[in-house]
XYZ file of C-alpha atoms in Angstrom:
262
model
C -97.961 -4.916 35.547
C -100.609 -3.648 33.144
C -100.739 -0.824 31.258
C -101.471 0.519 28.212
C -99.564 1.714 24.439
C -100.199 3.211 21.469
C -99.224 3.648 17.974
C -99.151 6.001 15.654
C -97.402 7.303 12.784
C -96.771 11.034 13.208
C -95.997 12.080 9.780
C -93.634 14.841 11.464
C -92.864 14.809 15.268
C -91.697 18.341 14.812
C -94.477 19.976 12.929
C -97.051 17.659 15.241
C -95.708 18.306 18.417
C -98.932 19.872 19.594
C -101.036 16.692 18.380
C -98.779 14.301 20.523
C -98.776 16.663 23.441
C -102.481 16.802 23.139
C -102.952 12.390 22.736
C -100.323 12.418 26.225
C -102.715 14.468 27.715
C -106.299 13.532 27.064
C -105.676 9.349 26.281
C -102.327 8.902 28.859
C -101.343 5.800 27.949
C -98.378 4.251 29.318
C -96.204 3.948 25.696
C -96.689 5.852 23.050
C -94.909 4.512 19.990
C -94.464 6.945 16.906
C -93.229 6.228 13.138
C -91.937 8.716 10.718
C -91.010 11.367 12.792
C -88.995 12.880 10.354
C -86.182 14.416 12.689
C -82.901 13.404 14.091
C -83.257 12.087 17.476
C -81.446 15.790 19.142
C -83.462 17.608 17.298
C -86.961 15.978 18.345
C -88.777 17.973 21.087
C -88.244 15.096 23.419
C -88.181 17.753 26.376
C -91.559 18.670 25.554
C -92.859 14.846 26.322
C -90.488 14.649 29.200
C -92.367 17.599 30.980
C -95.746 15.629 30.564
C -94.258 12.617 32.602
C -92.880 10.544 29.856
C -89.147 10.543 30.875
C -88.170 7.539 29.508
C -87.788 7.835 25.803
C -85.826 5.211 22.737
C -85.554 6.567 19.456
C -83.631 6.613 16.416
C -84.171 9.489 14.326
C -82.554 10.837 10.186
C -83.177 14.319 8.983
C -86.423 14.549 7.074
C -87.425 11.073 6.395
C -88.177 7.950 8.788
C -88.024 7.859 12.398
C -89.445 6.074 15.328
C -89.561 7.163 18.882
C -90.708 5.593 22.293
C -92.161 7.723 24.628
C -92.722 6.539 28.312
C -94.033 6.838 31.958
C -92.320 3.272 32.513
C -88.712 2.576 32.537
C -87.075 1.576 29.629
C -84.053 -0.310 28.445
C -82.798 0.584 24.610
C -82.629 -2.881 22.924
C -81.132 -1.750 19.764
C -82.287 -1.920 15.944
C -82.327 -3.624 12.792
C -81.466 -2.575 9.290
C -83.582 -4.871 7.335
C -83.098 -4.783 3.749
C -79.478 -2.569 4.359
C -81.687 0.534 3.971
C -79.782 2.333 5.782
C -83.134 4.077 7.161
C -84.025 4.618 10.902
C -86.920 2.374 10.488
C -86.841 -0.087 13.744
C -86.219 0.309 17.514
C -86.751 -1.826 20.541
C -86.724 -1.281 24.168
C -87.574 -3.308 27.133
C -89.396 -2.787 29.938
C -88.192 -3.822 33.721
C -90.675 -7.029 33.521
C -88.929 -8.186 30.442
C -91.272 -7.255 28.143
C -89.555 -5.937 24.833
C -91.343 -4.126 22.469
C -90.210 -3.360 19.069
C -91.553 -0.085 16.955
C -91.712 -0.799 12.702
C -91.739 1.465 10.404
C -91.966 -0.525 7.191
C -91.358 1.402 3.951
C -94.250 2.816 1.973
C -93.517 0.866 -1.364
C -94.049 3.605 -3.327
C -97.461 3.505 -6.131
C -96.390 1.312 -8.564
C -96.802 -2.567 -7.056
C -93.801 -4.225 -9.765
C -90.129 -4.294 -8.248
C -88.958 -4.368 -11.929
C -90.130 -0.993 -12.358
C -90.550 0.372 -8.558
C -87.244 0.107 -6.724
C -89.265 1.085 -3.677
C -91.688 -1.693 -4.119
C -89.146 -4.316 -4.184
C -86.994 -2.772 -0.844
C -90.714 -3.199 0.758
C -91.052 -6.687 0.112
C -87.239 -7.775 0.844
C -87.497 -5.796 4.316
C -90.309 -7.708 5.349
C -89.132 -10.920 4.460
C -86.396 -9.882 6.359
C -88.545 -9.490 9.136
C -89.829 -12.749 8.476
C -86.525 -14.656 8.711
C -85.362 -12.710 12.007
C -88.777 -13.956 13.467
C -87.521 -17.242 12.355
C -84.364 -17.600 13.740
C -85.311 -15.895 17.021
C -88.686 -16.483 17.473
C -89.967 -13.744 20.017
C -91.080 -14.547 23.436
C -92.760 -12.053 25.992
C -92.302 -9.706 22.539
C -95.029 -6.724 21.120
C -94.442 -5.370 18.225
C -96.616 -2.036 16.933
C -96.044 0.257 14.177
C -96.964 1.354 10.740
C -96.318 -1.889 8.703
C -97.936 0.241 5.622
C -99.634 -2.898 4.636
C -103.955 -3.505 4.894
C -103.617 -7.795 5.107
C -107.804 -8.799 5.239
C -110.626 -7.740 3.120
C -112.091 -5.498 6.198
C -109.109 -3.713 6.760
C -109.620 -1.628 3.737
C -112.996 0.502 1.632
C -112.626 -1.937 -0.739
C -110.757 -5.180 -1.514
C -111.863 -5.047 -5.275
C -110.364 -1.978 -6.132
C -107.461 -2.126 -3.883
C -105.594 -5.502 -5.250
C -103.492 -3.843 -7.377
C -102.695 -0.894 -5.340
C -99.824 -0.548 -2.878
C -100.299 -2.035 0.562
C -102.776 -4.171 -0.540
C -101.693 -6.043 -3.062
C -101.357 -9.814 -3.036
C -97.883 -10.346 -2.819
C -97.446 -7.950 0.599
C -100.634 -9.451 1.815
C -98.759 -12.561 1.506
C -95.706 -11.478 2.584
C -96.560 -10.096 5.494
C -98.831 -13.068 6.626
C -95.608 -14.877 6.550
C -93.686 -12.465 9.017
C -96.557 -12.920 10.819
C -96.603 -17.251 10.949
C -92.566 -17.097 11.324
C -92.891 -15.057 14.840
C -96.357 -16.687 15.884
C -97.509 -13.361 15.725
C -101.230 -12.696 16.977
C -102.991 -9.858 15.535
C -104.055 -8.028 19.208
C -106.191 -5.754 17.307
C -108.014 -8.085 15.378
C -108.026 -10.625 18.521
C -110.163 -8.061 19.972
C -112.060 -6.575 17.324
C -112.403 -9.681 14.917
C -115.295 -8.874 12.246
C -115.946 -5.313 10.313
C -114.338 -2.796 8.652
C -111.059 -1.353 10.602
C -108.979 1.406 8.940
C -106.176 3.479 11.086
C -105.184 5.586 7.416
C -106.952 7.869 5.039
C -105.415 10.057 2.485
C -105.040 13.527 2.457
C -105.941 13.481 -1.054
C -109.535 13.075 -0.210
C -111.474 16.321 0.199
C -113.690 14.868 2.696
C -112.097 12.238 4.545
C -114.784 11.438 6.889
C -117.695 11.266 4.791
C -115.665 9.170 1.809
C -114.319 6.759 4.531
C -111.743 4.858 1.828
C -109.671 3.895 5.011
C -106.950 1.059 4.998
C -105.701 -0.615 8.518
C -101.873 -0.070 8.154
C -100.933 0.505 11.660
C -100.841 -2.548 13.698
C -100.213 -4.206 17.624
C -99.149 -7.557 17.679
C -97.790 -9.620 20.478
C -96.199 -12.920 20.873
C -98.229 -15.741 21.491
C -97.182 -16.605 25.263
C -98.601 -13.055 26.216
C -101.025 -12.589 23.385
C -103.876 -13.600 26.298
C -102.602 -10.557 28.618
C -104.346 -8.052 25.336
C -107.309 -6.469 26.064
C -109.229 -3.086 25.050
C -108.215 -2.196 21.622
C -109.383 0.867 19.760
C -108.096 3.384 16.758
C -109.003 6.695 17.813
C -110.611 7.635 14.532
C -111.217 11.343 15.804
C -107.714 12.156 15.752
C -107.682 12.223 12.010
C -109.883 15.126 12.511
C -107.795 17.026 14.513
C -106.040 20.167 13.374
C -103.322 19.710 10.813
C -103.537 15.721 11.459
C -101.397 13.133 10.780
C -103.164 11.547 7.759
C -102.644 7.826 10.353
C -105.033 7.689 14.191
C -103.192 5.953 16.437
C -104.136 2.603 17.620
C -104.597 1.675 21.239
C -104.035 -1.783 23.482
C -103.927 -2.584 27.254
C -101.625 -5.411 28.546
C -102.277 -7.339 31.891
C -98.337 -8.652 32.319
């Protein structure tokens, strides 16, 4: 059964309707898996993606903040959520597909600018929800599993413009680098992305704050696909479609593609 998904972190479902109905279009893949779509779920224009053959849809959705949304051409099963960290925040959904396959779609909080959990609340609800995450992957260690998403964390020196000036900044500090390494090691995690595009510099973000994105190029990889190690071999033909940050009214995220021979 192969086929193909995507990730990408919206930054609006609502307001960026027109960018995902354009992706669904032109790229087609299979999944498309989005993050912070800032809606509740009945309020999402889910009839919109329905009409371009993606009928099967899981998502769990809060008014203006969070979000994450499934949208398919394959069937789908809803496999429920986790609260990590008691956030309260519609930050995780999985679903599984009829050849067992489930796939779970992260959001992982920002963090906030200010890398110190003694003075950044934020920061410290970052690092306890992904060592959540970590023990989950512990205790049920994942099997015929992919998980995608915007983890909001940059973990090797080539995933961001520069590791020197980036170690004390948020999502690529030390501690998350380490922290999410070890989410990573408790699930046997394999980096699909990297797997197929191991050396160079990778970025899937840039800010809006830059007045010329492109040319400046200070890009960090926070979006990720990762898949369990008995299927990690199935992965093939990964790419961020950098041009996407280009589009009109973007997300300031390009969503990141992977195919799956299962």
């Amino acid at each position: 059964m192969p086929f193909t998904l995507a990730t990408w972190n919206i930054n609006s479902i609502r307001l960026r309707e027109a960018l995902v109905k354009r992706l669904l279009t032109e790229e087609a893949p299979d999944i498309l898996c989005l993050q912070e779509c800032k809606s509740p779920v009945e309020k999402m224009p889910l009839e919109t993606f329905r009409g371009l053959g993606y009928g099967h849809i899981v998502a769990r959705g809060q008014k203006g903040y969070n979000g994450v949304a499934m949208l398919s051409k394959l069937p789908l099963e809803d496999a429920g959520e986790m609260d990590f960290a008691r956030l309260g925040h519609a930050r995780h959904v999985a679903a599984r597909l009829e050849n067992r396959v489930t796939i779970h779609n992260f959001y992982v909080p920002a963090g906030g600018d200010v890398p110190d959990r003694d003075v950044n609340e934020k920061f410290g609800q970052k690092l306890d929800y992904v060592s959540e995450m970590r023990d989950w992957f512990r205790d049920t260690r994942p099997e015929k599993s992919i998980l995608v998403g915007d983890l909001n964390i940059a973990p090797r020196e080539d995933d961001v413009w520069s590791h020197k000036q980036l170690l004390k900044v948020v999502s690529h500090t030390p501690v998350e680098v380490e922290h999410l390494g070890a989410a990573q090691a408790a699930g046997g995690w394999v980096d699909v992305t990297r797997a197929d595009i191991p050396e160079g510099k990778l970025y899937s973000w840039w800010s809006y704050r830059a007045r010329d994105w492109d040319a400046a190029d200070k890009g960090r990889r926070l979006d990720h696909v990762w898949a369990s190690p008995d299927i990690a071999s199935a992965a093939h033909s990964s790419r961020i479609l950098r041009a996407v940050r280009g589009w009109d009214k973007p997300s300031d995220h390009a969503p990141v593609f992977a195919s799956f021979d299962l």
